XYZ file of C-alpha atoms in Angstrom:
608
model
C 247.123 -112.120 11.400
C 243.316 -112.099 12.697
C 243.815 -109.111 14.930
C 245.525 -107.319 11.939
C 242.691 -107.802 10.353
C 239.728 -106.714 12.483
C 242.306 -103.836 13.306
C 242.643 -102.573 9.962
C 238.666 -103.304 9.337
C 237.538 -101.034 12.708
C 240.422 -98.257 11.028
C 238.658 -98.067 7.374
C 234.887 -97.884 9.253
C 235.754 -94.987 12.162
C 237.780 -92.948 8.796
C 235.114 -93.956 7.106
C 232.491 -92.645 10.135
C 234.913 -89.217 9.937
C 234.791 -88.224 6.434
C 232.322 -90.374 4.469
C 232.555 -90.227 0.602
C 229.067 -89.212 -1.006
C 230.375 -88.427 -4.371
C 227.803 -87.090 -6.921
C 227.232 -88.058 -10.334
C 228.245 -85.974 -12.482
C 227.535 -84.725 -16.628
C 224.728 -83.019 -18.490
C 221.407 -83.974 -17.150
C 219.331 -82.957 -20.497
C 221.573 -86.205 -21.951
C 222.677 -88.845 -18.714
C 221.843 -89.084 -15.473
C 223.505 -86.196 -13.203
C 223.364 -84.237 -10.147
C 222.092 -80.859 -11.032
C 220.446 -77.510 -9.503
C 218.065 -74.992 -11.016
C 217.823 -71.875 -9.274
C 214.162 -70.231 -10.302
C 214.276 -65.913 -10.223
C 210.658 -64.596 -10.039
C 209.833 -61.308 -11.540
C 207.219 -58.891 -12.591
C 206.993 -58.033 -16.430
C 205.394 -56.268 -19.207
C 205.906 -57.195 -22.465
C 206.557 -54.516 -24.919
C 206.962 -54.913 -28.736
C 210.581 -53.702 -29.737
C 210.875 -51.663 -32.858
C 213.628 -51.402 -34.699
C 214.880 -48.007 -33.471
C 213.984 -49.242 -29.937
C 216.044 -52.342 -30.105
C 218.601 -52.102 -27.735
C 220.702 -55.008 -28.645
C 221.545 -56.400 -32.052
C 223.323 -59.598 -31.513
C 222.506 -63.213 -31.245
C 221.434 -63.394 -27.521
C 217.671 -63.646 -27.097
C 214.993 -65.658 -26.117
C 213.538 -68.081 -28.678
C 210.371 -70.558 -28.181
C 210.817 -73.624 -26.532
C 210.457 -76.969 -28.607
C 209.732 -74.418 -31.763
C 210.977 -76.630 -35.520
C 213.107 -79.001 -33.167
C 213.516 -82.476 -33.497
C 211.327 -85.527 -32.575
C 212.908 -86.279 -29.218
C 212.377 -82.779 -27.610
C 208.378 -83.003 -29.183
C 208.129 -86.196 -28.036
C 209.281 -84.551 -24.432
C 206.557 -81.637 -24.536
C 204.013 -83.787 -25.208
C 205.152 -86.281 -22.712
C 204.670 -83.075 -20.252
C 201.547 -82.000 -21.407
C 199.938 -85.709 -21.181
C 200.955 -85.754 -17.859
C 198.401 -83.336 -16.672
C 194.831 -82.499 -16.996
C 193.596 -80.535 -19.749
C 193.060 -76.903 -17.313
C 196.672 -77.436 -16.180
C 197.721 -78.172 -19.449
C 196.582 -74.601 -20.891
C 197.391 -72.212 -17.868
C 201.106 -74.212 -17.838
C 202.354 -74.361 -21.505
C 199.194 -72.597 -23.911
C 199.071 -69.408 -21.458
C 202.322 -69.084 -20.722
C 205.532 -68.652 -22.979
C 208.765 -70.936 -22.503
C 211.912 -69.864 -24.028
C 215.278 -70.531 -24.031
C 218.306 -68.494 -24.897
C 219.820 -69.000 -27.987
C 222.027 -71.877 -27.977
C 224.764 -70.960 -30.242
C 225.144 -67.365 -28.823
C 225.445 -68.888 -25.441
C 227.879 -71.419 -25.874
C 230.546 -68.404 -26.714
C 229.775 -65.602 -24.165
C 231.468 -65.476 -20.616
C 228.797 -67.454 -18.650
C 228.375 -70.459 -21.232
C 232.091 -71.698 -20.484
C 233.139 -73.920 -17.227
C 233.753 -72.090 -14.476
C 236.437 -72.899 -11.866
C 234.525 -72.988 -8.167
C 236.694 -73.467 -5.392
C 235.522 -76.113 -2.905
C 237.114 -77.053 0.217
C 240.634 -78.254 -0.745
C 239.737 -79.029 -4.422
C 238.443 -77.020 -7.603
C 235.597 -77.668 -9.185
C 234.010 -77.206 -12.374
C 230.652 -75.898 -12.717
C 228.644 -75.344 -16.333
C 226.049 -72.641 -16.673
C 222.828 -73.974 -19.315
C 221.325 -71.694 -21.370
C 218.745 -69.864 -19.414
C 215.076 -69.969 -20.125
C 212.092 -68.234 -19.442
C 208.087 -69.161 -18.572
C 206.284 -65.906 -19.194
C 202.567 -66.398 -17.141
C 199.701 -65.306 -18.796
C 201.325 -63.824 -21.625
C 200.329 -62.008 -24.823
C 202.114 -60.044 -27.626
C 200.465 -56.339 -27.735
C 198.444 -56.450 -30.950
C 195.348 -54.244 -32.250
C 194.683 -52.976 -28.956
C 198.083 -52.436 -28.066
C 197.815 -48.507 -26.657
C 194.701 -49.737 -23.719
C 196.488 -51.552 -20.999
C 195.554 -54.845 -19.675
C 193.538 -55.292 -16.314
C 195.339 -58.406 -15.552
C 198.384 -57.517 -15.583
C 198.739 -58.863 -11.773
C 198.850 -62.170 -13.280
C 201.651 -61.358 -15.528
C 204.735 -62.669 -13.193
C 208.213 -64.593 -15.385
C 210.391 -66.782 -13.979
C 214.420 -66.960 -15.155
C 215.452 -70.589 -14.810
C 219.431 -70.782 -14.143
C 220.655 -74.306 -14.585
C 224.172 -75.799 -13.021
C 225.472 -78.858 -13.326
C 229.083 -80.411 -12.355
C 230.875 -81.217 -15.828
C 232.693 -84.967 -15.678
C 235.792 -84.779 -13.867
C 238.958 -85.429 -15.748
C 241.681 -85.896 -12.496
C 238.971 -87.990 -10.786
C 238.565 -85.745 -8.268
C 233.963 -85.827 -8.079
C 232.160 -83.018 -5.805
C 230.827 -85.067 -3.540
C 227.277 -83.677 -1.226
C 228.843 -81.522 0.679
C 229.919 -79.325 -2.279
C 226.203 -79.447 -3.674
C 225.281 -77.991 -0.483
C 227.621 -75.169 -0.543
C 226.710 -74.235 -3.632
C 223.077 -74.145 -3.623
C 223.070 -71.718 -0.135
C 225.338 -69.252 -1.558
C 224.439 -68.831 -5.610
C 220.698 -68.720 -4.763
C 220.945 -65.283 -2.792
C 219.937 -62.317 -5.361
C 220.398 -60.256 -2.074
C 222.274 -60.242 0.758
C 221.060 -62.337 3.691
C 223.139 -61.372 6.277
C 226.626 -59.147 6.698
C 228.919 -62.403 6.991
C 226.795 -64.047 4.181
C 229.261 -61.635 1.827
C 232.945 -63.041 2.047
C 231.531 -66.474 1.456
C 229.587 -65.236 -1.894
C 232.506 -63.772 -2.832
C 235.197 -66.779 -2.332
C 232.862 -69.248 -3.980
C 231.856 -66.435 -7.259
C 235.862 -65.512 -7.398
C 235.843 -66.882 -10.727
C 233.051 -66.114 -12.165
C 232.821 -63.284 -14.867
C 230.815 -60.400 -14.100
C 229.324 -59.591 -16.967
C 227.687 -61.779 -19.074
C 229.115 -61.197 -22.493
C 231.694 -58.320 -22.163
C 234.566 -59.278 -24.325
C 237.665 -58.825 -23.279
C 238.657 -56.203 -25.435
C 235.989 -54.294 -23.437
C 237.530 -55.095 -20.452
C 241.397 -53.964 -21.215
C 239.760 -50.939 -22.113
C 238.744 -50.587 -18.755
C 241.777 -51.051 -17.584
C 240.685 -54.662 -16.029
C 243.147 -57.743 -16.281
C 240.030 -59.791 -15.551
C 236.611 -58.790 -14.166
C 235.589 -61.512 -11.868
C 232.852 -61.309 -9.145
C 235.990 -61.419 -6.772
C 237.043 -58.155 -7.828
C 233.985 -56.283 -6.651
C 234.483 -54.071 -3.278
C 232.431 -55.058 -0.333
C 230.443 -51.312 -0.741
C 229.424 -53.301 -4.318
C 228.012 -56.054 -3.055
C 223.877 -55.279 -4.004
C 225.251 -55.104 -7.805
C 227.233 -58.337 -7.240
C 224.188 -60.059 -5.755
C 221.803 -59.214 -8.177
C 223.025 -58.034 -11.232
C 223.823 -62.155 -11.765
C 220.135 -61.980 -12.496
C 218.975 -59.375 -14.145
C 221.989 -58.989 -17.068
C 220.504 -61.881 -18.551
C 216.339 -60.063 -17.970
C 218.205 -57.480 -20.765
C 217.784 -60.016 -23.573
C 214.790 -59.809 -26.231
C 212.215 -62.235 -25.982
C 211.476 -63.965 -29.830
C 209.006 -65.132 -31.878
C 208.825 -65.493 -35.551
C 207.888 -62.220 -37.159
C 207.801 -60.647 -33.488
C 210.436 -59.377 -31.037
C 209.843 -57.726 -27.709
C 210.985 -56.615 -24.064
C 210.328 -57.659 -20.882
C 210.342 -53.624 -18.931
C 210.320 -50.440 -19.692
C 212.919 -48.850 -22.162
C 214.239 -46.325 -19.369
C 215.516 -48.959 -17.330
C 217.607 -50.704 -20.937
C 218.899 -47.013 -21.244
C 219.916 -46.569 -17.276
C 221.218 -49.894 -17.281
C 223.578 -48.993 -20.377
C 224.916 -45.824 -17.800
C 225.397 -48.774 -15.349
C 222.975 -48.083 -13.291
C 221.629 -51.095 -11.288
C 217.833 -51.676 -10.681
C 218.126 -51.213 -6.740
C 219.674 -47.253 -7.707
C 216.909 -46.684 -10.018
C 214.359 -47.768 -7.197
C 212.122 -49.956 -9.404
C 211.957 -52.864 -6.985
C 208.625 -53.034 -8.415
C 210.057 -55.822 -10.652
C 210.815 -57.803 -7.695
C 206.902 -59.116 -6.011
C 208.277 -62.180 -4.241
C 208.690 -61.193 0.111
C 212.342 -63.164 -0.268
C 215.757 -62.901 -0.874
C 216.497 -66.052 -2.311
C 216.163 -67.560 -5.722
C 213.538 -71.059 -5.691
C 215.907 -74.437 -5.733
C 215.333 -77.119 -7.899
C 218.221 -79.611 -6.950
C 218.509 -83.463 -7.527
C 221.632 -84.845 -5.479
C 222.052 -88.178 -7.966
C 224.458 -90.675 -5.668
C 225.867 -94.302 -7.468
C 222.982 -96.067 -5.002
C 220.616 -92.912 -4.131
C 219.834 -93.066 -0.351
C 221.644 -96.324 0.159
C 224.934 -94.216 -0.255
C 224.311 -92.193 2.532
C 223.197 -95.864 4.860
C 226.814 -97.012 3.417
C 228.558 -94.144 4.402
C 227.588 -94.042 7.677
C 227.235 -97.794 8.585
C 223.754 -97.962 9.224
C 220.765 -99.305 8.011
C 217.746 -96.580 8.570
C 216.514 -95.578 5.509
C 214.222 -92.689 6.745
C 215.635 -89.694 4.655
C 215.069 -87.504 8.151
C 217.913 -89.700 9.360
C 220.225 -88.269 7.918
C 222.051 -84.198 8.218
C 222.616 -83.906 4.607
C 219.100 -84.836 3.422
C 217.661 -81.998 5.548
C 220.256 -79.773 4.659
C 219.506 -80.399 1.212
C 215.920 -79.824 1.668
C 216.135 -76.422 3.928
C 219.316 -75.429 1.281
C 221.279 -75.003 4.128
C 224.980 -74.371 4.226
C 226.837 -77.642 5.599
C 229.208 -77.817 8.886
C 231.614 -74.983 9.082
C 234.308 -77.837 8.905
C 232.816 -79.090 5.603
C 233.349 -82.686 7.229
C 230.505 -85.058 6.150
C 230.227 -86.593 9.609
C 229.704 -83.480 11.561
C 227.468 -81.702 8.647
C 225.642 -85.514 9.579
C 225.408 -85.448 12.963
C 224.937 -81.631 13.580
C 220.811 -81.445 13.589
C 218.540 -81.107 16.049
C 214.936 -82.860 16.825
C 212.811 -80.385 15.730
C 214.781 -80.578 12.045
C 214.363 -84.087 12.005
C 210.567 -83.791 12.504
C 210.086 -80.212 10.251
C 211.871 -82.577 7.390
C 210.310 -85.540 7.851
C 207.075 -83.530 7.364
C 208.031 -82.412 4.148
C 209.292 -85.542 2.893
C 207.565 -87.851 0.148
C 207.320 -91.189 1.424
C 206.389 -93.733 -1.015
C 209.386 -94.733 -2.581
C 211.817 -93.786 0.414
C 212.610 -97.255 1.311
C 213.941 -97.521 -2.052
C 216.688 -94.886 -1.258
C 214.773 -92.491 -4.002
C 214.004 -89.404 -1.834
C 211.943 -86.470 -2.747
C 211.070 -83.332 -0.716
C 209.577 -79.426 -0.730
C 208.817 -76.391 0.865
C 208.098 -73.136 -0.015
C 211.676 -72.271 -1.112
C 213.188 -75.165 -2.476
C 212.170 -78.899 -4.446
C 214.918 -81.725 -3.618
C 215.608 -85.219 -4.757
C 217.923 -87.706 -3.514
C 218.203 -91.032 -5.522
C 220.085 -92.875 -8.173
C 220.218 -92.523 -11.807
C 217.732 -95.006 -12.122
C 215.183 -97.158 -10.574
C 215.197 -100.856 -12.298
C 211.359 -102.359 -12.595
C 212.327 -106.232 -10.546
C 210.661 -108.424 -12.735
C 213.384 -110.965 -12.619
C 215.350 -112.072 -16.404
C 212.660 -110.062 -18.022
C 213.146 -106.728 -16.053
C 213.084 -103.630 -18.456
C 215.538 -100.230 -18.827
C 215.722 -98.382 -15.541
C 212.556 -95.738 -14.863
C 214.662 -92.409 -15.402
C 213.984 -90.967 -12.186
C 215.912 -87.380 -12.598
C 213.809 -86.133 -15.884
C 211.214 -86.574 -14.342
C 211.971 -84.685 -11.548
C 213.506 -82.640 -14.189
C 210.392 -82.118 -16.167
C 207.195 -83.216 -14.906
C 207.727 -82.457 -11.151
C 209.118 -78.922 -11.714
C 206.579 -77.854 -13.891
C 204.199 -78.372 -10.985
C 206.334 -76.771 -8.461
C 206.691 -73.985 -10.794
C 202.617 -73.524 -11.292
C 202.461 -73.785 -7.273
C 205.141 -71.355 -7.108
C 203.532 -69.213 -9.646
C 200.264 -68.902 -7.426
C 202.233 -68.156 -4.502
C 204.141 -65.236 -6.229
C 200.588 -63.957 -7.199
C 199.264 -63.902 -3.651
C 202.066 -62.145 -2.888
C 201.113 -59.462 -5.795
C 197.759 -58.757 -4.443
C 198.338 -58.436 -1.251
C 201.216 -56.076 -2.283
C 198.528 -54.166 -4.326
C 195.760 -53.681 -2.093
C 198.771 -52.141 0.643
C 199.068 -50.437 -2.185
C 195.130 -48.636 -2.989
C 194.549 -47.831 0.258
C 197.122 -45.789 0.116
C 195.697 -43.851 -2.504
C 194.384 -40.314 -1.747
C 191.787 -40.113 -3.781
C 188.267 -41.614 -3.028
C 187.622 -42.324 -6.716
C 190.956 -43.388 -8.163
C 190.867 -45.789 -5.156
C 187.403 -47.303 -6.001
C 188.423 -47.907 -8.992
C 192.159 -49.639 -8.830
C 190.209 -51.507 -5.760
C 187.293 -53.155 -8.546
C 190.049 -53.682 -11.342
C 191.990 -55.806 -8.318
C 188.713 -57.907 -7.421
C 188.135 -58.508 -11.862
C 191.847 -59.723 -11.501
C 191.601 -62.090 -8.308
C 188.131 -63.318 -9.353
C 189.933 -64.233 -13.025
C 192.960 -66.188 -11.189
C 191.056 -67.770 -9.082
C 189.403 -69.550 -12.129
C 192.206 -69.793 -13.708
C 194.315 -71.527 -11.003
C 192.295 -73.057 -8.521
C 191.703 -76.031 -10.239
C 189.863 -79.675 -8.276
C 192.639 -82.145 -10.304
C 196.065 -81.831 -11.604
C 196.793 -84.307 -12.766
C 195.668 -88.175 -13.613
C 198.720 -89.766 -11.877
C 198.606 -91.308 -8.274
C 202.168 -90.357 -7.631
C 201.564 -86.745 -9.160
C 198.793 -86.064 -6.748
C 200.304 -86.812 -3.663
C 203.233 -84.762 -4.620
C 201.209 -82.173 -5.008
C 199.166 -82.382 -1.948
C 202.409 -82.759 -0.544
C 203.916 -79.878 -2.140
C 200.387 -76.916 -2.132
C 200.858 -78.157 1.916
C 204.530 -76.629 2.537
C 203.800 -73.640 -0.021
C 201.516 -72.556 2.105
C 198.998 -71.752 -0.918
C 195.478 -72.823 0.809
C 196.765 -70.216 3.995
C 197.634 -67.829 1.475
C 194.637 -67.993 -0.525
C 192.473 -67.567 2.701
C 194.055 -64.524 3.969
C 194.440 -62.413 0.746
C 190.364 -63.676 0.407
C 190.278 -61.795 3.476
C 192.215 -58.867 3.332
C 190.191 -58.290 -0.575
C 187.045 -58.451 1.982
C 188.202 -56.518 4.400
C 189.798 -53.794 1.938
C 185.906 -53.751 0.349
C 184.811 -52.419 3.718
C 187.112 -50.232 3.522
C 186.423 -48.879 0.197
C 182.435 -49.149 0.746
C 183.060 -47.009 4.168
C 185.201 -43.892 2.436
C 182.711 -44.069 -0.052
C 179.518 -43.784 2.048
C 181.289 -41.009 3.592
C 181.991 -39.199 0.945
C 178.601 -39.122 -0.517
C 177.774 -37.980 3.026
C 180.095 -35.204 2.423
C 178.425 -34.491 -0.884
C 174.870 -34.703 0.565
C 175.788 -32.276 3.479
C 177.087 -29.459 0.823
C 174.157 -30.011 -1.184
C 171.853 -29.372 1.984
C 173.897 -26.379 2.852
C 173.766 -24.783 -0.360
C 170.048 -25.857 -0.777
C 169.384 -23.926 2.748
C 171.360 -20.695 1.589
C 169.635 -20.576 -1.911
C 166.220 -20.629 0.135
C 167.480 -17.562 2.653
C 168.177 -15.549 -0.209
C 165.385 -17.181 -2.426
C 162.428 -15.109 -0.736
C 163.497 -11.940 -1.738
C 164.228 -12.930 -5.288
C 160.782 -15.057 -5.571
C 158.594 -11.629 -4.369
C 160.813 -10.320 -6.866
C 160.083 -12.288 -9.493
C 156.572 -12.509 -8.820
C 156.757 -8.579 -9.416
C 158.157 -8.817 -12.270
C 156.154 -11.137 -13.705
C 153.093 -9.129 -12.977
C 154.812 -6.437 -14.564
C 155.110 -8.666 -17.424
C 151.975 -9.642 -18.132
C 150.115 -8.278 -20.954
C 147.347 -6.833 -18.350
C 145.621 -4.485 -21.137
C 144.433 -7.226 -22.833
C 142.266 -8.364 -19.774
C 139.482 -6.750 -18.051
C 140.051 -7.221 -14.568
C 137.236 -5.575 -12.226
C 138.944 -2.883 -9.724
C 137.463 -4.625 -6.273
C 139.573 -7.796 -7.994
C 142.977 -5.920 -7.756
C 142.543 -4.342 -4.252
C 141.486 -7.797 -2.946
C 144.422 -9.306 -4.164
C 146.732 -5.950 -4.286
C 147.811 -6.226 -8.035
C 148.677 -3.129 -9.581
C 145.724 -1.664 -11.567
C 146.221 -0.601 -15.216
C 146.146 2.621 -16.987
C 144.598 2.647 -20.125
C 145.591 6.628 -20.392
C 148.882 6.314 -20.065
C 149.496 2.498 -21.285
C 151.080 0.770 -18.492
C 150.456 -0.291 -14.702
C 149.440 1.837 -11.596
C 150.898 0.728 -8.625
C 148.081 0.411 -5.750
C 149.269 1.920 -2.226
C 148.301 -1.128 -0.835
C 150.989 -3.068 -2.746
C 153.717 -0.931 -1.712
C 152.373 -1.940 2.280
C 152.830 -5.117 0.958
C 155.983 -5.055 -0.302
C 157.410 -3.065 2.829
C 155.808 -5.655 5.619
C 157.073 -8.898 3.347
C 160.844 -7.239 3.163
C 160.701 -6.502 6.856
C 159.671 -10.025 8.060
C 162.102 -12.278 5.542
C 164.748 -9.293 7.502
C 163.876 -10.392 10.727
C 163.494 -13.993 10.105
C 167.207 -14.010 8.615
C 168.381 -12.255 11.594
C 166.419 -14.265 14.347
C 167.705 -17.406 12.695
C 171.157 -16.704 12.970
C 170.915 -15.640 16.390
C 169.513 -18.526 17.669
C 172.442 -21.147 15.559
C 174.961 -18.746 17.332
C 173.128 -19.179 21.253
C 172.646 -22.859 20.375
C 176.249 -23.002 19.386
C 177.276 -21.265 22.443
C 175.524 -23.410 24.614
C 176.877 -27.056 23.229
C 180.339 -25.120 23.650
C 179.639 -24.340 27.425
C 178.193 -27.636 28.042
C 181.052 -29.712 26.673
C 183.793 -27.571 28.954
C-alpha cells in the first residue's frame, strides 16, 4: 500500500509538471476581481463641431463624458485618481484632456457588446467587449476662433481603449494563462505582422462580427448568412486588421449642448462607400512607428505568483523564473503546443535577464508581479493582498483597480509623450521636405512654439506623492525609452535649425547677388541717362531769369541764352562735350565686357 502511494503521488506531480493548471479568474473587473486586458489604439485627431446637416449618424452610439451626473462611487473613483498625483499631472491627465465612454445602453445591444465565442485550444471561450472609451490630449471644442487653426495641434494625439474580459464560466471549464496569452498577441495587431500572423487572426476572430452595429436585416440584404471576421478573404486582410479599430473612431464625441468629430468629413463620407482608411491613403491618422495596439493586461490567478511556484513544484519566486511571466510581459504568443510546461520551459537567458529588467520588484516575493515596456503594462497577482496584522487584519488592498486605474493612467501619460516624440520627429522629416524656403521657415518655428509648449507641459520633476508610484514610474519612463527619445528629437529640432538657418543664409545670398547684378546694369546704362538728364535739366531751368556772364558759360560749357529769340543757344563747345562723353561711356562698356569674357576664358582653360 506505501508504494501505491508514492506511485500515484510521483504520477499526479510529473502530469502535473506536463500540463500545469493556471486557471484565471474570471468576471467583470469594474465590479470583482478578474483577469482582464485593455488594448490602447493611438491616433491623430482634430476635433470638428458637427452640425446638424453634417451629422453623419443619428443614433444612440457616441461618446459621452466620463464620471459626468453619475453616482457617488464612480466620483469617489475620479477623485481617488486625481489625489493620487501631483497637481501638474493632475491637469495635463484629466483637466486637458477629455475621457469618454460610449454610451452604455447603445452598446449593450449592438454586435460587439454581446459575448463572443473564441475558440481556444480544445475548448470555447467566452470573451465580453466593454464599452470603449476615449482620452482626447490637449483638447478643446472650436469656439469664437473656430475658422484660425491651432499651432499645437502636434499635441493633439487620442487614444481608443478596448477592454476584454473572460465572462464566468457556466460548464466550469476557466481559460487558464495560456489562453490570456493567445489572445493578447493576436487581437492587439491593427496590422499585419507577418504573412503566417494571418490564419491565426483569423481562427481566433472566426466569431466575431465584422461590423460593429450592422443589423442583421442589413446583412440578409447582402446576401450574408452571418458576417464574421472568418468570412473575410485572405486579399482582405488590411480591412480585417484594422477596420476593428477605426468603426468604432466613426462615433460622435458628446458634451452637453455640443457634439463633434474626431476627422475630416471626407473620410465619414468614403467610409460610408466602404472605403477603408489604408485605400484613402490618410495614414496620417496613424503617428505611432508600430503595428500593434499598447497592452494593459492583469493575469489575476487564485494565489497570484504562488500559482505558477505550485504548478510547477518549485519554490523561486523571481517572476523571470518563470516562461509565462515573460511571455506575458513581451505579449508573446505561447508554445506552438499550447502546453503550459513547454510554453514554461521554452526561454532563453537573455529573456530571463531582458524581463527581469523590466520587472517591479518590491512586492514580488509576495507573488504580486508587475512589469512594462514600451508596448505593453502587465500584472500578475491575486485578487487581493490581505494587510497581516493578525485578528485585527483589514479587507484585502484591491490590487487590480489599481492597476486598473491609477497605474494605467500613468502608463497612458508616458505613452502619450512617446506618441508625441514620434509626431515631431515625423514632422520635421516632414519640413525639410518642403520646397519652399519660406513655407519651410515657417512650419519649422510653428514646430519649435509646439515642442517648447510640450516640453512644459510634460516634462514635469514629480508625479506623483506615492513611494510605490514613483518607482513605477522610473521603472516604467526607463523601458519607454522617453529620456532617449526626448534627447534625440532635442537633437534632430537642433540640427533641422541648421538646416533651416543655412537655406536661409543662402537664399538671402541669392537675393543679395541679384540685387548687385541689377545695381551694376542700372549703373552701365545709368551714364548715358544721367548726362541726359543733366541736359535736360539745364534745358529746364528758367535761365532768362538769371544773368549769367558769357566767360561763365564757356568755362563751364552751358548753353548761353537768347533773349531775341526766348530760349537757349547751344555753345559748340557743348556739343564737343557731349560727343567725347558718349564716346568714352562706348568704349568703357565695350572694354569691360571684353575683359569678363578673356577672364572667363582663362579660368575655363586653367581648370581643363
Amino acid at each position: 500500500m506505501a508504494w501505491d502511494f508514492i506511485t500515484l503521488k510521483y504520477m499526479e506531480k510529473t502530469m502535473t509538471s506536463i500540463n500545469p493548471s493556471l486557471d484565471l479568474v474570471c468576471g467583470d473587473p469594474q465590479n470583482e476581481p478578474a483577469t482582464f486586458s485593455r488594448f490602447v489604439f493611438p491616433f491623430a485627431y482634430t476635433l470638428q463641431t458637427v452640425t446638424e446637416d453634417a451629422s453623419v449618424r443619428k443614433d444612440d452610439f457616441r461618446y459621452e463624458v466620463e464620471n459626468l451626473e453619475k453616482g457617488a462611487a464612480e466620483q469617489e473613483s475620479l477623485q481617488e485618481r486625481r489625489d493620487y498625483f501631483t497637481f501638474e499631472t493632475q491637469q495635463v491627465l484629466f483637466d486637458r484632456a477629455r475621457w469618454l465612454r460610449m454610451n452604455a445602453e447603445a452598446w449593450k445591444d449592438c454586435n460587439w457588446g454581446q459575448p463572443v465565442l473564441y475558440p481556444c485550444r480544445d475548448k470555447t471561450i467566452e470573451v465580453c467587449m466593454k464599452p470603449p472609451r476615449l482620452v482626447l490630449f490637449e483638447c478643446e471644442w472650436p469656439g469664437k476662433n473656430a475658422g484660425q487653426e491651432r499651432k499645437d495641434t502636434l499635441l493633439q494625439t487620442g487614444f481608443l481603449l478596448v477592454e476584454l474580459f473572460f465572462q464566468k464560466p457556466i460548464n466550469g471549464c476557466r481559460p487558464d494563462l495560456t489562453d490570456l496569452l493567445e489572445i493578447n498577441e493576436i487581437f492587439r495587431c491593427y496590422r499585419r505582422p507577418y504573412k503566417g500572423h494571418w490564419q491565426k487572426f483569423r481562427n481566433l476572430l472566426s466569431n466575431m462580427e465584422q461590423k460593429v452595429t450592422e443589423s442583421r436585416a442589413e446583412e440578409e440584404q447582402k446576401g450574408n448568412s452571418r458576417s464574421t471576421i472568418g468570412s473575410y478573404q485572405e486579399e482582405e486582410y488590411q480591412d480585417a486588421y484594422l477596420d476593428r479599430w477605426t468603426q468604432l473612431l466613426d462615433f460622435p464625441v458628446e458634451e452637453p449642448g455640443k457634439s463633434g468629430q474626431l476627422f475630416r468629413l471626407h473620410w465619414k463620407k468614403d467610409q460610408k462607400k466602404e472605403c477603408s482608411p489604408i485605400e484613402l491613403g490618410i495614414d496620417d491618422s496613424w503617428p505611432y512607428a508600430d503595428h500593434r495596439s499598447y497592452v494593459w493586461s492583469a493575469a489575476i490567478l487564485d494565489k497570484g505568483g504562488g500559482s505558477l511556484q505550485r504548478a510547477f513544484c518549485t519554490s523561486n519566486w523571481h517572476a523571470h523564473a518563470y516562461g509565462h511571466w515573460i511571455k506575458l510581459l513581451n505579449v508573446d504568443s505561447p508554445d506552438e503546443s499550447l502546453a503550459s510546461s513547454k510554453t514554461h520551459n521554452a526561454v532563453r537567458d537573455f529573456e530571463r535577464q531582458w524581463a527581469e529588467e523590466r520587472t517591479y520588484h518590491r512586492w514580488e516575493q509576495w507573488g504580486t508581479w508587475y512589469g512594462f515596456s514600451y508596448h505593453s503594462g502587465v500584472m500578475l497577482g491575486p485578487p487581493s493582498r490581505e494587510d497581516e496584522e493578525g485578528p485585527n487584519k483589514k479587507a484585502g488592498v484591491p490590487l487590480w483597480q489599481h492597476f486598473r486605474l491609477m497605474y494605467f493612467d500613468m502608463a497612458l501619460l508616458l505613452l502619450y509623450i512617446r506618441v508625441t516624440l514620434f509626431r515631431v520627429s515625423r514632422e520635421l522629416s516632414a519640413i525639410t521636405d518642403e520646397q519652399k524656403n519660406s513655407e519651410r521657415c515657417r512650419q519649422f518655428t510653428r514646430l519649435r512654439e509646439t515642442f517648447i509648449l510640450f516640453t512644459i507641459r510634460y516634462q514635469f520633476p514629480l508625479l506623483s506623492n506615492q513611494q510605490q508610484a514613483i518607482e513605477m514610474y522610473d521603472l516604467a519612463r526607463k523601458h519607454f525609452d522617453i529620456d532617449e527619445l526626448y534627447a534625440e528629437v532635442r537633437r534632430e529640432i537642433e540640427t533641422a535649425h541648421e538646416f533651416v538657418t543655412i537655406n536661409e543664409q543662402k537664399n538671402s545670398t541669392v537675393q543679395a547677388e541679384k540685387l548687385a547684378t541689377a545695381a551694376n546694369d542700372l549703373t552701365k546704362k545709368g551714364i548715358p541717362l544721367a548726362v541726359a538728364a543733366v541736359v535736360a535739366g539745364i534745358f529746364g531751368m528758367n535761365a532768362g531769369e538769371y544773368d549769367i556772364p558769357a566767360w561763365v558759360g564757356r568755362v563751364f560749357l552751358l548753353p548761353t541764352y537768347d533773349q531775341a529769340w526766348g530760349w537757349f543757344k547751344i555753345t559748340d563747345e557743348f556739343w564737343a562735350f557731349i560727343f567725347i562723353a558718349g564716346i568714352v561711356v562706348l568704349a568703357w562698356a565695350f572694354a569691360k565686357k571684353y575683359l569678363n569674357k578673356k577672364d572667363s576664358d582663362g579660368k575655363g582653360g586653367k581648370d581643363g
